[in-house]
Coordinates of N, CA and C in Angstrom, one line a residue:
S29 N 0.8 -1.2 0.0 CA 0.0 0.0 0.0 C 0.9 1.3 0.0
L30 N 2.2 1.1 0.2 CA 3.0 2.3 0.1 C 3.3 2.7 -1.3
K31 N 3.3 4.0 -1.6 CA 3.6 4.4 -3.0 C 4.9 5.1 -3.0
A32 N 5.7 4.8 -4.0 CA 7.0 5.4 -4.1 C 7.0 6.9 -4.3
Y33 N 8.0 7.6 -3.8 CA 8.2 9.0 -3.9 C 9.6 9.3 -4.4
N34 N 9.7 10.1 -5.5 CA 10.9 10.5 -6.1 C 11.2 12.0 -5.6
V35 N 12.3 12.2 -4.9 CA 12.6 13.5 -4.4 C 13.0 14.4 -5.6
P36 N 12.5 15.6 -5.6 CA 12.8 16.6 -6.7 C 14.3 16.8 -6.7
K37 N 14.8 17.1 -7.9 CA 16.3 17.3 -8.1 C 16.9 18.4 -7.3
R38 N 16.1 19.5 -7.0 CA 16.7 20.6 -6.3 C 17.1 20.3 -4.9
Y39 N 16.5 19.2 -4.3 CA 16.9 18.8 -2.9 C 17.9 17.8 -2.9
R40 N 18.3 17.1 -4.0 CA 19.3 16.0 -3.9 C 20.7 16.5 -3.7
G41 N 21.5 15.6 -3.1 CA 22.9 15.9 -2.9 C 23.3 15.6 -1.5
H42 N 24.6 15.9 -1.2 CA 25.1 15.8 0.2 C 25.1 17.2 0.8
W43 N 24.3 17.4 1.8 CA 24.2 18.7 2.5 C 24.8 18.6 3.9
K44 N 25.5 19.6 4.4 CA 26.2 19.5 5.7 C 26.4 20.9 6.3
N45 N 26.6 20.9 7.6 CA 27.2 22.0 8.3 C 27.9 21.4 9.4
K46 N 28.5 22.1 10.4 CA 29.3 21.5 11.4 C 28.6 20.6 12.4
N47 N 27.2 20.7 12.5 CA 26.5 19.9 13.4 C 25.6 18.8 12.8
C48 N 25.3 19.0 11.5 CA 24.3 18.2 10.9 C 24.8 17.8 9.5
W49 N 24.4 16.6 9.0 CA 24.6 16.2 7.6 C 23.3 15.5 7.1
L50 N 23.1 15.6 5.8 CA 22.0 15.0 5.2 C 22.3 14.6 3.8
T51 N 22.1 13.4 3.4 CA 22.3 12.9 2.0 C 21.0 12.5 1.4
I52 N 20.7 13.1 0.3 CA 19.4 12.9 -0.4 C 19.7 12.5 -1.8
S53 N 19.1 11.3 -2.2 CA 19.2 10.8 -3.6 C 17.7 10.7 -4.1
K54 N 17.6 10.1 -5.2 CA 16.3 10.1 -5.9 C 15.2 9.4 -5.0
R55 N 15.6 8.3 -4.3 CA 14.7 7.5 -3.6 C 15.1 7.3 -2.1
H56 N 16.2 7.9 -1.7 CA 16.7 7.6 -0.3 C 17.1 8.9 0.4
I57 N 16.8 9.0 1.7 CA 17.2 10.1 2.5 C 17.9 9.5 3.8
S58 N 19.1 10.0 4.1 CA 19.8 9.6 5.3 C 20.5 10.8 5.9
G59 N 20.7 10.7 7.2 CA 21.3 11.8 7.9 C 21.4 11.5 9.4
N60 N 22.1 12.3 10.1 CA 22.3 12.0 11.6 C 21.1 12.3 12.4
Y61 N 20.1 13.1 11.9 CA 18.8 13.3 12.6 C 17.7 12.4 12.1
F62 N 18.0 11.7 11.0 CA 17.0 10.8 10.5 C 17.6 9.4 10.5
T63 N 17.1 8.6 9.6 CA 17.5 7.2 9.5 C 18.9 7.1 8.8
K64 N 19.6 6.0 8.9 CA 20.8 5.8 8.2 C 20.7 5.5 6.8
H65 N 19.5 4.8 6.4 CA 19.3 4.5 5.0 C 17.7 4.4 4.9
G66 N 17.1 5.5 4.6 CA 15.6 5.5 4.5 C 15.1 5.6 3.1
T67 N 14.2 4.8 2.7 CA 13.6 4.8 1.4 C 12.3 5.7 1.5
T68 N 12.2 6.6 0.5 CA 11.1 7.5 0.5 C 9.8 7.0 -0.1
Y69 N 8.7 7.3 0.6 CA 7.4 6.9 0.2 C 6.4 8.2 0.3
R70 N 5.4 8.2 -0.4 CA 4.4 9.3 -0.4 C 3.7 9.3 1.0
W71 N 3.5 10.4 1.5 CA 2.8 10.6 2.8 C 1.3 10.4 2.7
T72 N 0.8 9.4 3.2 CA -0.7 9.1 3.2 C -1.1 8.6 4.6
A73 N -2.4 8.6 4.8 CA -2.9 8.1 6.1 C -2.5 6.6 6.3
K74 N -2.6 5.8 5.3 CA -2.2 4.4 5.4 C -0.7 4.2 5.6
A75 N 0.1 5.1 5.0 CA 1.5 5.0 5.1 C 2.0 5.3 6.5
Q76 N 1.2 6.1 7.3 CA 1.6 6.4 8.7 C 1.6 5.2 9.6
R77 N 0.9 4.2 9.2 CA 0.8 3.0 10.0 C 2.0 2.1 9.9
H78 N 2.8 2.3 8.9 CA 4.0 1.5 8.7 C 5.2 2.1 9.5
V79 N 5.4 1.7 10.7 CA 6.5 2.3 11.5 C 7.8 1.5 11.3
S80 N 8.8 2.1 10.8 CA 10.0 1.5 10.5 C 11.1 2.6 10.4
N81 N 12.3 2.3 10.8 CA 13.4 3.2 10.7 C 13.9 3.3 9.2
H82 N 13.4 2.5 8.4 CA 13.9 2.5 7.0 C 12.9 3.1 6.0
I83 N 11.8 3.7 6.6 CA 10.8 4.3 5.8 C 10.8 5.8 6.1
V84 N 10.9 6.6 5.1 CA 10.8 8.1 5.2 C 9.6 8.5 4.4
L85 N 8.6 9.2 5.1 CA 7.4 9.6 4.4 C 7.7 11.0 3.9
C86 N 7.3 11.3 2.6 CA 7.5 12.6 2.0 C 6.3 13.2 1.4
S87 N 6.1 14.5 1.4 CA 5.1 15.2 0.6 C 5.6 16.5 0.3
R88 N 5.0 17.2 -0.7 CA 5.5 18.4 -1.2 C 4.4 19.4 -1.2
Y89 N 4.6 20.6 -0.6 CA 3.7 21.7 -0.7 C 4.4 23.0 -1.1
R90 N 4.1 23.4 -2.3 CA 4.8 24.6 -2.9 C 6.3 24.3 -2.9
K91 N 7.1 25.2 -2.2 CA 8.5 25.0 -2.1 C 9.0 24.2 -0.9
W92 N 8.1 23.7 -0.1 CA 8.4 23.0 1.1 C 8.4 21.5 0.8
L93 N 9.3 20.8 1.3 CA 9.3 19.3 1.2 C 9.2 18.8 2.7
T94 N 8.1 18.1 3.0 CA 7.8 17.6 4.3 C 8.4 16.2 4.4
I95 N 9.2 15.9 5.4 CA 9.8 14.6 5.5 C 9.7 14.2 7.0
G96 N 9.8 12.9 7.2 CA 9.8 12.4 8.6 C 9.7 10.9 8.6
L97 N 10.1 10.4 9.7 CA 10.0 8.9 9.9 C 8.6 8.6 10.3
A98 N 8.1 7.5 9.9 CA 6.8 7.0 10.2 C 6.5 7.0 11.7
G99 N 5.5 7.6 12.1 CA 5.2 7.7 13.6 C 6.0 8.7 14.3
G100 N 6.9 9.5 13.7 CA 7.7 10.5 14.3 C 7.2 11.9 14.0
E101 N 8.0 12.9 14.4 CA 7.7 14.2 14.1 C 8.1 14.6 12.7
R102 N 7.4 15.6 12.1 CA 7.6 16.0 10.8 C 8.8 17.0 10.8
S103 N 9.5 17.0 9.7 CA 10.6 18.0 9.5 C 10.3 18.6 8.1
Y104 N 10.8 19.8 7.9 CA 10.6 20.5 6.6 C 11.9 20.9 6.0
L105 N 12.0 20.8 4.7 CA 13.1 21.2 3.9 C 12.7 22.3 2.9
V106 N 13.5 23.4 2.8 CA 13.2 24.4 1.8 C 14.5 24.9 1.2
R107 N 14.6 25.1 -0.1 CA 15.8 25.5 -0.7 C 15.8 27.0 -0.8
K108 N 16.8 27.6 -0.2 CA 17.0 29.1 -0.2 C 18.3 29.4 -0.9
G109 N 18.2 29.7 -2.2 CA 19.4 29.9 -3.0 C 20.3 28.7 -3.1
K110 N 21.6 28.8 -2.6 CA 22.5 27.7 -2.7 C 22.4 26.9 -1.4
N111 N 21.6 27.3 -0.4 CA 21.5 26.6 0.9 C 20.2 25.8 1.0
L112 N 20.2 24.9 1.9 CA 19.0 24.1 2.2 C 18.7 24.3 3.7
K113 N 17.5 24.7 4.0 CA 17.1 25.0 5.4 C 16.3 23.8 5.8
L114 N 16.7 23.2 7.0 CA 16.1 22.1 7.6 C 15.4 22.6 8.9
Y115 N 14.0 22.5 8.9 CA 13.3 22.9 10.1 C 12.8 21.7 10.8
I116 N 13.4 21.5 12.1 CA 13.0 20.4 12.9 C 12.4 21.0 14.2
D117 N 11.2 20.7 14.5 CA 10.5 21.2 15.7 C 10.6 22.7 15.8
T118 N 11.4 23.2 16.7 CA 11.5 24.7 16.9 C 12.8 25.3 16.5
W119 N 13.7 24.5 15.9 CA 15.0 25.1 15.5 C 15.2 24.8 14.0
V120 N 16.2 25.6 13.5 CA 16.5 25.6 12.0 C 18.0 25.3 11.8
E121 N 18.3 24.4 10.9 CA 19.7 24.2 10.5 C 19.8 24.7 9.0
T122 N 20.9 25.4 8.8 CA 21.2 25.9 7.4 C 22.3 25.0 6.9
L123 N 22.0 24.2 5.8 CA 23.0 23.3 5.3 C 23.5 23.8 3.9
H124 N 24.7 23.4 3.6 CA 25.3 23.7 2.3 C 26.0 22.5 1.7
R125 N 26.3 22.5 0.5 CA 26.9 21.4 -0.2 C 28.4 21.2 0.2

C-alpha cells in the first residue's frame, strides 16, 4: 500500500554544516537526525501505520518538502538559493553542499 516518492532534483545531494549532515538521492534520505538509510514513500494516512526506521514519508507543498520517519515528528526542507534549510520542531539548520 506504500507508494514510491521521487525526491525533486533541487533537494538532492550531500548537505552539511558542522552539526548536521543529510544525504538525499532520488529514492533515499539519510542523515544524523534521520535514518541511516531510508527509502522515500508518499505521505498518506495508510503509510503512517508502517512504523520503521527504513521508511521516510515525504510530501511536497509549494517550495516545502515535508519529511519524517513514520510515527515520528515532521521536518521541513526548503531550498534558499544555494543553501538548504532544515526545520525540525522549533529550530532551524542551514545546510550547504
